[in-house]
XYZ file of C-alpha atoms in Angstrom:
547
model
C 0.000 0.000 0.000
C 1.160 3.416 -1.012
C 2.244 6.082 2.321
C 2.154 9.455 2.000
C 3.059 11.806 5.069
C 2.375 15.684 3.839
C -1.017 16.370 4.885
C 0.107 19.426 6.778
C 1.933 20.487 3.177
C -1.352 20.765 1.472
C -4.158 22.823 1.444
C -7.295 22.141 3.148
C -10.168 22.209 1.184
C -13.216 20.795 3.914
C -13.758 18.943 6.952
C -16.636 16.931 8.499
C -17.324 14.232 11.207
C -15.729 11.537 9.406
C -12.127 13.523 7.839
C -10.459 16.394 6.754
C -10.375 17.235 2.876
C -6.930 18.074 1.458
C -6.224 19.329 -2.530
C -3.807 17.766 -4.156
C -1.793 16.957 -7.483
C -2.251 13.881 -8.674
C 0.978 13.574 -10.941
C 0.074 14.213 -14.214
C -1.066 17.723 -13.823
C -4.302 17.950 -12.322
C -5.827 17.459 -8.784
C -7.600 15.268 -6.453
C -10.031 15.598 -3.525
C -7.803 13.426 -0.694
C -9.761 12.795 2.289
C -7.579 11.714 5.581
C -9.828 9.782 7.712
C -10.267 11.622 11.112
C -11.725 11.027 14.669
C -11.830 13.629 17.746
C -14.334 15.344 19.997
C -17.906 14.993 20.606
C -17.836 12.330 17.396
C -14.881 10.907 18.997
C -16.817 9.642 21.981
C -20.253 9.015 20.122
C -17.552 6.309 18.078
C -16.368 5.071 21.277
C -19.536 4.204 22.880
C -21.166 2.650 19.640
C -18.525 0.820 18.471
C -16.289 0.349 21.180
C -12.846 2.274 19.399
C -12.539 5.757 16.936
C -13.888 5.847 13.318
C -12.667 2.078 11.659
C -11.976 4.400 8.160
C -8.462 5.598 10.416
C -6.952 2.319 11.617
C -9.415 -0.399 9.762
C -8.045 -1.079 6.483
C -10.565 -3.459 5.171
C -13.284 -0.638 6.292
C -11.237 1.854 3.779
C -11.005 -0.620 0.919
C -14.844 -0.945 1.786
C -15.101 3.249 1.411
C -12.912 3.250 -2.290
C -14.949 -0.219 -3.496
C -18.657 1.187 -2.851
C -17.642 4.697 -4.341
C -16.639 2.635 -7.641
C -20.114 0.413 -7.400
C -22.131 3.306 -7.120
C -20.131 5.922 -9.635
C -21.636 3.532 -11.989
C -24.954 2.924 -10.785
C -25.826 6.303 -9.220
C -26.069 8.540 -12.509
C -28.192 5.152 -14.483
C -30.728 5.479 -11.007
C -31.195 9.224 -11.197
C -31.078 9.814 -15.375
C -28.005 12.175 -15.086
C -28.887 13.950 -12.690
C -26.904 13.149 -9.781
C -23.424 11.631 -10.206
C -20.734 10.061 -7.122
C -17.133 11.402 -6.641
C -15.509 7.933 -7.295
C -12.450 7.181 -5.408
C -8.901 6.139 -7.340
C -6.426 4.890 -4.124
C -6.830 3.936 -0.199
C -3.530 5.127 1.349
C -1.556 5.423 4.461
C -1.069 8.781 5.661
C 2.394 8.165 7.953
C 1.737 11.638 9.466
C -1.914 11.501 10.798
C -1.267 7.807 11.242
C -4.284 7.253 9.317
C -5.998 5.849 6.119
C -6.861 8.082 3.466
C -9.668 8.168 0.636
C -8.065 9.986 -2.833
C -11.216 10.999 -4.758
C -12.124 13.011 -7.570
C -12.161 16.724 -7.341
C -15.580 18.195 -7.385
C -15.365 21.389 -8.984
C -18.993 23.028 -8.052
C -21.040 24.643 -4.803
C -23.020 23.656 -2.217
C -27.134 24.354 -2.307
C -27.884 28.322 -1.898
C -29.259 29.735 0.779
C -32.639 32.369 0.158
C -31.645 36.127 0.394
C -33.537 38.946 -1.039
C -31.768 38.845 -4.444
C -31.580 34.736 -4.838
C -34.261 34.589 -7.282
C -32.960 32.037 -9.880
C -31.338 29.921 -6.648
C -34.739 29.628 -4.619
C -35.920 26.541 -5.455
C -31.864 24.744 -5.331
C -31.972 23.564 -2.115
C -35.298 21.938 -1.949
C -34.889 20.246 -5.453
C -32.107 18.467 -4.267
C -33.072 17.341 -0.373
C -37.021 16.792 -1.235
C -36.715 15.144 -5.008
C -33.335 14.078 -5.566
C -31.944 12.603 -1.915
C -35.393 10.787 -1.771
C -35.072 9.316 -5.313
C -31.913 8.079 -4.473
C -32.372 6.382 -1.468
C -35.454 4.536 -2.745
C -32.856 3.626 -5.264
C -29.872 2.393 -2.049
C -32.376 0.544 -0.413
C -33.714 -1.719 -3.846
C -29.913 -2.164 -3.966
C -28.749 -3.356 -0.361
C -26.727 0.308 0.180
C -29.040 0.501 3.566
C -26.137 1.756 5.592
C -25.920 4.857 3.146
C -29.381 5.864 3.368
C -28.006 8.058 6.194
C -25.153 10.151 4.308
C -28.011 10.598 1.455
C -30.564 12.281 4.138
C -32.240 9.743 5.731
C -33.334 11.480 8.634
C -29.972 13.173 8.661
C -30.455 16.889 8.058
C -26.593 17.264 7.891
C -26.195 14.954 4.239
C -27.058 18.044 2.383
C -23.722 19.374 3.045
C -22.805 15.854 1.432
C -23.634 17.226 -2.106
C -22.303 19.732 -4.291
C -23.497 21.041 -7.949
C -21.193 20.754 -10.677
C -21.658 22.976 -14.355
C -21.044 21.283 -17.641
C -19.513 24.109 -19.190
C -17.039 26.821 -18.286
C -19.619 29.781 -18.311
C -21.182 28.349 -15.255
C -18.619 27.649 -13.181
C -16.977 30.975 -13.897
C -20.067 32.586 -13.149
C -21.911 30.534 -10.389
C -25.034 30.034 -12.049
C -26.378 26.844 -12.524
C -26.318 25.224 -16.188
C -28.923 23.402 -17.444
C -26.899 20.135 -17.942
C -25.243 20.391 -14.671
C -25.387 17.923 -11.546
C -25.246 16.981 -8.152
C -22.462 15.428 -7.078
C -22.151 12.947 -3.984
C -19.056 14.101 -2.552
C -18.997 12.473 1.206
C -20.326 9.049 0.937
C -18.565 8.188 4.299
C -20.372 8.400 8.539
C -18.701 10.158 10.762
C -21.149 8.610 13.551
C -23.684 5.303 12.996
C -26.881 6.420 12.142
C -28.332 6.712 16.044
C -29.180 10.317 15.978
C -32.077 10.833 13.042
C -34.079 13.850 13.683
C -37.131 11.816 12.430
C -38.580 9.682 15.315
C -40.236 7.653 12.062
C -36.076 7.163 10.761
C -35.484 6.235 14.398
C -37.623 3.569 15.069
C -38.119 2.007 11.225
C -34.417 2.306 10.527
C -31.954 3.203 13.163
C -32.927 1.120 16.173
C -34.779 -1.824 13.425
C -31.089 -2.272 12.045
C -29.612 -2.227 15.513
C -31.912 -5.123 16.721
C -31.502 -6.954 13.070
C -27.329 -6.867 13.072
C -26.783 -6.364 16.802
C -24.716 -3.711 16.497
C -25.637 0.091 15.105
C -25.613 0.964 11.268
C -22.534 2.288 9.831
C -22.041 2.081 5.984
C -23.423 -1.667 5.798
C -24.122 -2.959 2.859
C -26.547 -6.169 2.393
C -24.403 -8.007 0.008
C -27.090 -10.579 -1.006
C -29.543 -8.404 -1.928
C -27.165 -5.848 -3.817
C -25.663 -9.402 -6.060
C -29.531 -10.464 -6.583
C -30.268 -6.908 -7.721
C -27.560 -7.005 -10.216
C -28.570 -10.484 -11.293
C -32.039 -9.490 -11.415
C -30.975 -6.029 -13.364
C -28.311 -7.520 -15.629
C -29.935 -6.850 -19.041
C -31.050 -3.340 -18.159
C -27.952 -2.501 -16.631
C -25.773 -4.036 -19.321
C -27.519 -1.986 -21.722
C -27.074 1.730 -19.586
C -23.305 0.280 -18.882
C -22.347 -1.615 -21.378
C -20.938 -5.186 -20.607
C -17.189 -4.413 -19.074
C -18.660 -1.635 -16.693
C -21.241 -4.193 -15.642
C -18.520 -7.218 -15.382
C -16.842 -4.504 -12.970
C -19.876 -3.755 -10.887
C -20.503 -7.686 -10.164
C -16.645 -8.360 -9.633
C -16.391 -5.209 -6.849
C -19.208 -6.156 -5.255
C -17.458 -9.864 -4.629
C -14.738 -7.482 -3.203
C -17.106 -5.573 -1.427
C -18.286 -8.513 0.425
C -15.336 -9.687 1.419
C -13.702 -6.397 2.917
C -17.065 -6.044 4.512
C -17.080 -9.509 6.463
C -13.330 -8.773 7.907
C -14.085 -5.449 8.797
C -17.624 -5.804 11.045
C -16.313 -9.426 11.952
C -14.477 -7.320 14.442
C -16.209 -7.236 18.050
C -16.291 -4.339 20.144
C -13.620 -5.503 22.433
C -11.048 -6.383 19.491
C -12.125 -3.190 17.529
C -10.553 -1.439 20.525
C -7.364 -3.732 21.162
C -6.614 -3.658 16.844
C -6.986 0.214 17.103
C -4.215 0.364 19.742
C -2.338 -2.055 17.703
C -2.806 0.101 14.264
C -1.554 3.328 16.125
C 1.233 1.739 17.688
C 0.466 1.888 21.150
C 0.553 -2.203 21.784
C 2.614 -4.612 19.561
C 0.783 -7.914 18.268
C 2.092 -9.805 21.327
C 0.182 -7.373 23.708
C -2.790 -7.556 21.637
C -2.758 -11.590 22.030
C -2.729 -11.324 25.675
C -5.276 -8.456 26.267
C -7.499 -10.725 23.916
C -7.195 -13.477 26.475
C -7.413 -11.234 29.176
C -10.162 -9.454 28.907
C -11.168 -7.937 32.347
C -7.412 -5.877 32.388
C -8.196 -4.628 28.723
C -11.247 -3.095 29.825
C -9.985 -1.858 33.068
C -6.983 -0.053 31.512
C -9.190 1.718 28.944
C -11.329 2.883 31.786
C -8.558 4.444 32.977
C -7.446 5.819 29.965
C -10.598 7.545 29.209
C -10.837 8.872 32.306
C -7.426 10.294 32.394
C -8.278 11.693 28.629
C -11.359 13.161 29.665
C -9.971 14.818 32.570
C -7.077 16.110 30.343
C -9.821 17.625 28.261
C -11.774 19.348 30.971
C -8.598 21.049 32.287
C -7.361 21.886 28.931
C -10.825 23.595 28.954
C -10.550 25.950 32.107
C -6.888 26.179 30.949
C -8.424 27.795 27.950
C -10.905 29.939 29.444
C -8.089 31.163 32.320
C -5.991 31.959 29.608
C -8.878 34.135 27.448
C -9.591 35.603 31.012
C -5.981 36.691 32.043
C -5.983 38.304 28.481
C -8.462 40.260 28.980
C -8.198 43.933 28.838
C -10.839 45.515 31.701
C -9.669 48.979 31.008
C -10.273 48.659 26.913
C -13.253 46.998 27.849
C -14.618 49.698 30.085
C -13.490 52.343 27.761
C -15.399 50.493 24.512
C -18.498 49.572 26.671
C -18.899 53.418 27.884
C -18.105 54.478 23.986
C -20.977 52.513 23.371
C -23.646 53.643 25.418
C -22.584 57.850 24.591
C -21.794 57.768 21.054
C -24.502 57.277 18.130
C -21.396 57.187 16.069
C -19.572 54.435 18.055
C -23.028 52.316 17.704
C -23.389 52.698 14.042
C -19.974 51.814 13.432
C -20.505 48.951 15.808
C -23.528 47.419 13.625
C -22.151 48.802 10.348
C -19.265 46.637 11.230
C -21.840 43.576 11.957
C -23.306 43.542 9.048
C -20.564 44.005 6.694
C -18.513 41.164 8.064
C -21.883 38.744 7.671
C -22.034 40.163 3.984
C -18.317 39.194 3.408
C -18.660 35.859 5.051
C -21.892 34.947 2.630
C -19.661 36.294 -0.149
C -16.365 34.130 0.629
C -19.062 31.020 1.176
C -20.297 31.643 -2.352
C -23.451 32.272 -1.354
C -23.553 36.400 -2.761
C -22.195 37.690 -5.461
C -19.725 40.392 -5.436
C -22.414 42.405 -7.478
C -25.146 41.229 -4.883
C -22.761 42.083 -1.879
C -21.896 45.577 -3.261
C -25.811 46.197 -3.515
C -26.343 45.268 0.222
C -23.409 47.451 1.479
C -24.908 50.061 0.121
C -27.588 50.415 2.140
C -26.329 50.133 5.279
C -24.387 53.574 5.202
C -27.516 54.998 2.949
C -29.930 58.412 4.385
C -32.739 56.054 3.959
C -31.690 53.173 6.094
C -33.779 52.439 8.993
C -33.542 54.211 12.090
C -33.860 50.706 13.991
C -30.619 49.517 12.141
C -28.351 50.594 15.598
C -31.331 49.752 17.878
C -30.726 45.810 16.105
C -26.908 46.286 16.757
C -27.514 47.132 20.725
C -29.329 44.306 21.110
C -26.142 42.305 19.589
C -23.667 43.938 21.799
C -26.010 43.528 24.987
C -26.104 39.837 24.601
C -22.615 38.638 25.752
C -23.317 40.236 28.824
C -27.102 39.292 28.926
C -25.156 35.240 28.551
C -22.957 35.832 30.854
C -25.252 36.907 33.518
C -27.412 33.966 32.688
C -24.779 31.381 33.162
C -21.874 32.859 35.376
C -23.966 35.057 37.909
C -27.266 33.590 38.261
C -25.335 30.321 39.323
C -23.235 32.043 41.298
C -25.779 33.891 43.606
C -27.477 30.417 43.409
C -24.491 28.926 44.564
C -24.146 31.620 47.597
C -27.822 30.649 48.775
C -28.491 34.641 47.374
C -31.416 33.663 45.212
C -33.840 30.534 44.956
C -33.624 27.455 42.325
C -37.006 28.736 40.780
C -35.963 32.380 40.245
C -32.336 31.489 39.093
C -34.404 28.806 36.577
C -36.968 31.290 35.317
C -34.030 33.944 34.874
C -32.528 31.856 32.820
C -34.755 30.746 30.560
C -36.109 34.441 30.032
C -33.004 36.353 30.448
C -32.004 37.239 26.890
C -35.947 38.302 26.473
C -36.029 40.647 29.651
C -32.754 42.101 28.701
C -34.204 42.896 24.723
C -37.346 44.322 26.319
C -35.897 46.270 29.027
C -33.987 48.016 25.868
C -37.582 48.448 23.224
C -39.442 49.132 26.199
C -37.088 52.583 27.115
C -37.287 53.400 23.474
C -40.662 53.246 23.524
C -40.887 55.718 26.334
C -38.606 57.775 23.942
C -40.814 57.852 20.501
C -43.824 58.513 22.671
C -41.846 61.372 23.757
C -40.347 62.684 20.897
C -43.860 61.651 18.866
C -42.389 59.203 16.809
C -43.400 55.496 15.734
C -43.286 53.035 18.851
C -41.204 50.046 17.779
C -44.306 47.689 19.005
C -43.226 44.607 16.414
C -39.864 44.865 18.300
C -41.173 44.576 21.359
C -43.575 41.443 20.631
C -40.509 39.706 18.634
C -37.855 40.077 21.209
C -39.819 38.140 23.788
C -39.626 35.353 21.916
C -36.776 32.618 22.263
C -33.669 32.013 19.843
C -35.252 34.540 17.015
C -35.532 37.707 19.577
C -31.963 39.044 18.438
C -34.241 39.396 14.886
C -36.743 41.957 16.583
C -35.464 45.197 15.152
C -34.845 43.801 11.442
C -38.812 42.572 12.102
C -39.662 45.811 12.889
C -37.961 47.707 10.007
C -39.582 45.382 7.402
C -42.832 46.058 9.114
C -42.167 49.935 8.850
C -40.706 50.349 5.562
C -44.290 48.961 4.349
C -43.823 48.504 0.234
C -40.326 50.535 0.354
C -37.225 48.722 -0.955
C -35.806 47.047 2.187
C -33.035 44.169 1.033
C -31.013 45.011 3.784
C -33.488 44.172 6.882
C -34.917 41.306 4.692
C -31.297 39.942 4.362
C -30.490 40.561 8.014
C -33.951 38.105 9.119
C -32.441 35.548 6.379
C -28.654 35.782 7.576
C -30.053 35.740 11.311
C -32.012 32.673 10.861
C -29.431 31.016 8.918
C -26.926 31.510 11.921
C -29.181 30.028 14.009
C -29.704 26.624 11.773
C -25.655 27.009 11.552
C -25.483 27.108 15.368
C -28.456 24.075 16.080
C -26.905 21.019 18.120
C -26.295 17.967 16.564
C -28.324 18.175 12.899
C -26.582 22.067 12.679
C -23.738 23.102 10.418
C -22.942 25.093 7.194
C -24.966 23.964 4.188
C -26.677 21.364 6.532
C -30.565 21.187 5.417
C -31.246 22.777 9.189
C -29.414 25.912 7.950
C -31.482 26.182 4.394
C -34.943 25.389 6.816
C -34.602 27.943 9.120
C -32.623 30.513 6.725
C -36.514 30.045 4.432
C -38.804 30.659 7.373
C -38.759 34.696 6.610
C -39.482 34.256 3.160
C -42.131 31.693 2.948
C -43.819 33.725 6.123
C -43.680 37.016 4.045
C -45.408 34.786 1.542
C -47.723 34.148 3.675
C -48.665 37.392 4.985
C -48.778 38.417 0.702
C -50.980 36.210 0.134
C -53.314 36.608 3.282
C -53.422 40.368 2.861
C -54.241 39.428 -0.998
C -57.381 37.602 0.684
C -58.331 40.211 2.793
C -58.249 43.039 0.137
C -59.947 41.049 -2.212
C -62.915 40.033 0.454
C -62.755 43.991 0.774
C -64.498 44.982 -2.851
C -67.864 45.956 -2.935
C -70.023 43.328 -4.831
C-alpha cells in the first residue's frame, strides 16, 4: 500500500465528522479531492460508545477498501438510477497517511457549490436547495435501499439533516462555473459518501424507530455504511440486461466483480467485536505490539480496566485543557479597553453605528467568501447600510447584539453564582434563565418606547412582541424595520432576518452546520412567512371589494 506523510503540506479544502479534505496533485497535472480519515471530539466519543474504538476508516483497512470499493459500485450505478442527474465522486487509491497515522480516501475533485441559501436577491437559486433534499436525496435512497446500500441511506438524508452538506453542484460548461449560475446540464455530485457517527441520531422519530434502532436489533450492532451483500448481487442479477444496456458489458462485469470485493472487505471489517475493535486500534496506532494484543485478547477484564482508565485520564485532560483555555482568554483580557469600549458605546450614536455597520458588513463578506452572494449582490447590500434612507432601527438591532454577551454571561456565570451563595432561589435562578435574553431585549424596546412617545415618533411595538420570543428575539429590530418600511425597498433588513435565521440553523446542536438542510430550513422561514402574509393580505383586500 502506497504512504504518504504531507497532509500538513497541502491545502485544506473541507472537513466533516468523518475527515479532513486536502487538494492535491495527482501527478500528471491535475488534482484530487484526498480525504484523511479523522476522529476527535464529541464524534470521537459518540464512536467510542457505539462501536467500542474511533472511526474504523483511520486504523481499519478493510473498512477503507470498503469506502474506495462502494464509491466505484455506485459511480456507476448512481447517474443510471437518477437519469443524469446526480453523479458520485468515485475514489482512485486507499492510502496510508504516515503523518496523521491514518488511512486516506483519494477521490475526484468536485469542482462546483453547495445548495444556496434564500436572500432577497436569490431569485434564480430559490428553489436549489429543496430540489435536491425533497426530489433528488429521496429518489436516491429509494434507489440504495432496492440495492442493499441501507447503511448509506443516512449520508443521502435519511433522517440526517446534515447529508445536504454531502452534495455539491457541478456545471457542464465553463460559463457556469466561472459565473456561479447553474447550467442546465449540470449535476449533483455525492461528494462524502462516508459516517462520521452510525446512524443513532435521526431527527425523524419515524427514521429512528423504522431504521436506526430496526437495524440495531436486526445486526446487533448500530448501522454504519453496511451494505446487504445478497440483496445488492440479486439486484444485479435481477438487473443484468437493463444494466448491461445503460453500462455496457465491461462496466457491468466490474460492478458484479467489486461487489465480490465488497463482500469480502465487509465480512473482515464488522467481523471485528467491540472488544477487538478497541485492542486492533491500539495495535494500528502503535500503542501495543501484536504480542500485547494476544494477551489483552485473552485477558479481557485488564483490557477493559486499563481503557477505563485511559478515558478517564483523557477526559480529565480535556476538561482542564478547557478551564486552561478559558483562564488563559480571562488573564488576556483587557478591563480597562473593555470599560473604555463599553462606555463608547452607550454615549456615542457614532460608536453604535460603526458597531452594527461593522456587523453587518462582516456577515455580507462571510456569505460572499461562502459563495453564497455575489460580489455584485454584496456591493448592492453594502450600500444600504451607510444609505440616508436606512432604517432608524438599524443601531437599535446592533444594541441588542452587543447587549447579549453580557445578557449570557449573567445567565450562566452570575445567576449560578448567587445560586451557589444561597443569594437567590432554584425557581428564580431557573426562570431567569430561561427568560433572560428576552427581559434584557425588552428592558432596551421598552425605554425606546418611552422615547418615541416622547419625541412623537413610531413606537417600535413589532420589536417589542418579537424580542420576547426565544432564539429569534436578536431578529426583533430587522422585524420591525420590514414592518415599517411597508412597500419601500428594504433588502437590507430582509437579508439581516435571512442571515439571522441562517446563523441560528448554523449554530443548532447535533443536525446544525454550514450547508446542513437545518441551515437552508430555518434561513426560508422569513421568506415563505412574508409569503404568507402576501398572500393573506391578498385575501383580505380582495374580500374587501364591494359586490
Amino acid at each position: 500500500m502506497e504512504i504518504v506523510a504531507q497532509s500538513s503540506s497541502r491545502p485544506e479544502i473541507g472537513r466533516g465528522r468523518s475527515g479532513i479534505v486536502y487538494l492535491q496533485d495527482d501527478g500528471s497535472g491535475g488534482k484530487l479531492a484526498c480525504k484523511v480519515f479523522d476522529s476527535r471530539g464529541l464524534t470521537k466519543a459518540v464512536q467510542w460508545f457505539t462501536l467500542g474504538a474511533p472511526n474504523p476508516y483511520v486504523w481499519n483497512v478493510d473498512a477503507a477498501e470498503c469506502a474506495k470499493i462502494r464509491r466505484n459500485i455506485l459511480k456507476l450505478l448512481v447517474p443510471v438510477w437518477m437519469d443524469g442527474d446526480v453523479d458520485v465522486a468515485d475514489a482512485s487509491a486507499v492510502v496510508l497517511n504516515k503523518e496523521e497515522m491514518t488511512f486516506e480516501l483519494q477521490t475526484r475533485l468536485v469542482r462546483g457549490w453547495a445548495a444556496h441559501l434564500h436572500h432577497p436577491l436569490s431569485v434564480e437559486f430559490d428553489d436549489e436547495a429543496e430540489n435536491l433534499w425533497r426530489r433528488m436525496m429521496p429518489a436516491l435512497r429509494a434507489h440504495l435501499q432496492d440495492a442493499g446500500f441501507d447503511g448509506l441511506l443516512w449520508q443521502a438524508g435519511a433522517g440526517n439533516p446534515v447529508a445536504l452538506n454531502n452534495f455539491l453542484y457541478e456545471p457542464n460548461d465553463e460559463q457556469a462555473e466561472t459565473t456561479n449560475t447553474e447550467s442546465s446540464d449540470g449535476r449533483w455530485v455525492w461528494i462524502d459518501l462516508e459516517s462520521g457517527v452510525p446512524a443513532i441520531f435521526p431527527i425523524s422519530p419515524k427514521v429512528l424507530l423504522n431504521y436506526s434502532l430496526a437495524h440495531w436489533w436486526r445486526l446487533g450492532r448500530p448501522m454504519f455504511d453496511d451494505v446487504e451483500i445478497p440483496r445488492l448481487k440479486d439486484y444485479l442479477k435481477a438487473n443484468a440486461r437493463e444494466l448491461k444496456l445503460s453500462l455496457g458489458v465491461k462496466n457491468y462485469e466490474s460492478v458484479v466483480s467489486d461487489a465480490e470485493r465488497l463482500g469480502k472487505h465487509q465480512v473482515k471489517w464488522k467481523s471485528i467485536g467491540r472488544l477487538q475493535s478497541s485492542i486492533q486500534y491500539r495495535v494500528a496506532r502503535g500503542d501495543i505490539d501484536q504480542s500485547q494484543a494476544d494477551y489483552y485478547t485473552k485477558h479481557r477484564l485488564r483490557w477493559l480496566f486499563r481503557e477505563w482508565v485511559r478515558g478517564l485520564l483523557s477526559s480529565l485532560k480535556a476538561l482542564k485543557g478547557g478551564f486552561l483555555s478559558i483562564w488563559k482568554r480571562l488573564k488576556r483580557l483587557d478591563l480597562k479597553s473593555l470599560v473604555h469600549v463599553c462606555w463608547k458605546f452607550l454615549i456615542s450614536q457614532k460608536y453604535r453605528e460603526a458597531f452594527v455597520h461593522g456587523y453587518l458588513d462582516r456577515s455580507i463578506n462571510q456569505w460572499t467568501k461562502r459563495g453564497q452572494l455575489t460580489n455584485e449582490h454584496a456591493n448592492i447590500l453594502r450600500e444600504q447600510i451607510g444609505s440616508p434612507n436606512s432604517s432608524v432601527y438599524i443601531t437599535d438591532f446592533g444594541i441588542h447584539i452587543a447587549i447579549k454577551p453580557a445578557v449570557k454571561a449573567t445567565q450562566y456565570w452570575v445567576l449560578p453564582a448567587l445560586f451557589a451563595f444561597g443569594l437567590l432561589g432554584g425557581k428564580t435562578v431557573a426562570i431567569l434563565i430561561l427568560t433572560g435574553g428576552a427581559i434584557g431585549r425588552s428592558a432596551y424596546t421598552l425605554g425606546r418606547m418611552l422615547q418615541s412617545a416622547a419625541n412623537g415618533h413610531e413606537k417600535p411595538w413589532i420589536a417589542l412582541g418579537v424580542g420576547l420570543l426565544p432564539v429569534v428575539g436578536n431578529l426583533a429590530y430587522p422585524a420591525q424595520m420590514i414592518y415599517s418600511a411597508g412597500d419601500k425597498d428594504q433588502k437590507l433588513a430582509r437579508f439581516m432576518m435571512d442571515d439571522g435565521f441562517a446563523r441560528i440553523g448554523r449554530h443548532f446542536p447535533i443536525w446544525g452546520g454550514q450547508d446542513t438542510w437545518t441551515e437552508h430550513a430555518l434561513n426560508r422561514i422569513p421568506r415563505n412567512l412574508n409569503r404568507y402574509l402576501r398572500k393573506m393580505g391578498k385575501r383580505r383586500a380582495f374580500h374587501r371589494k364591494p359586490g
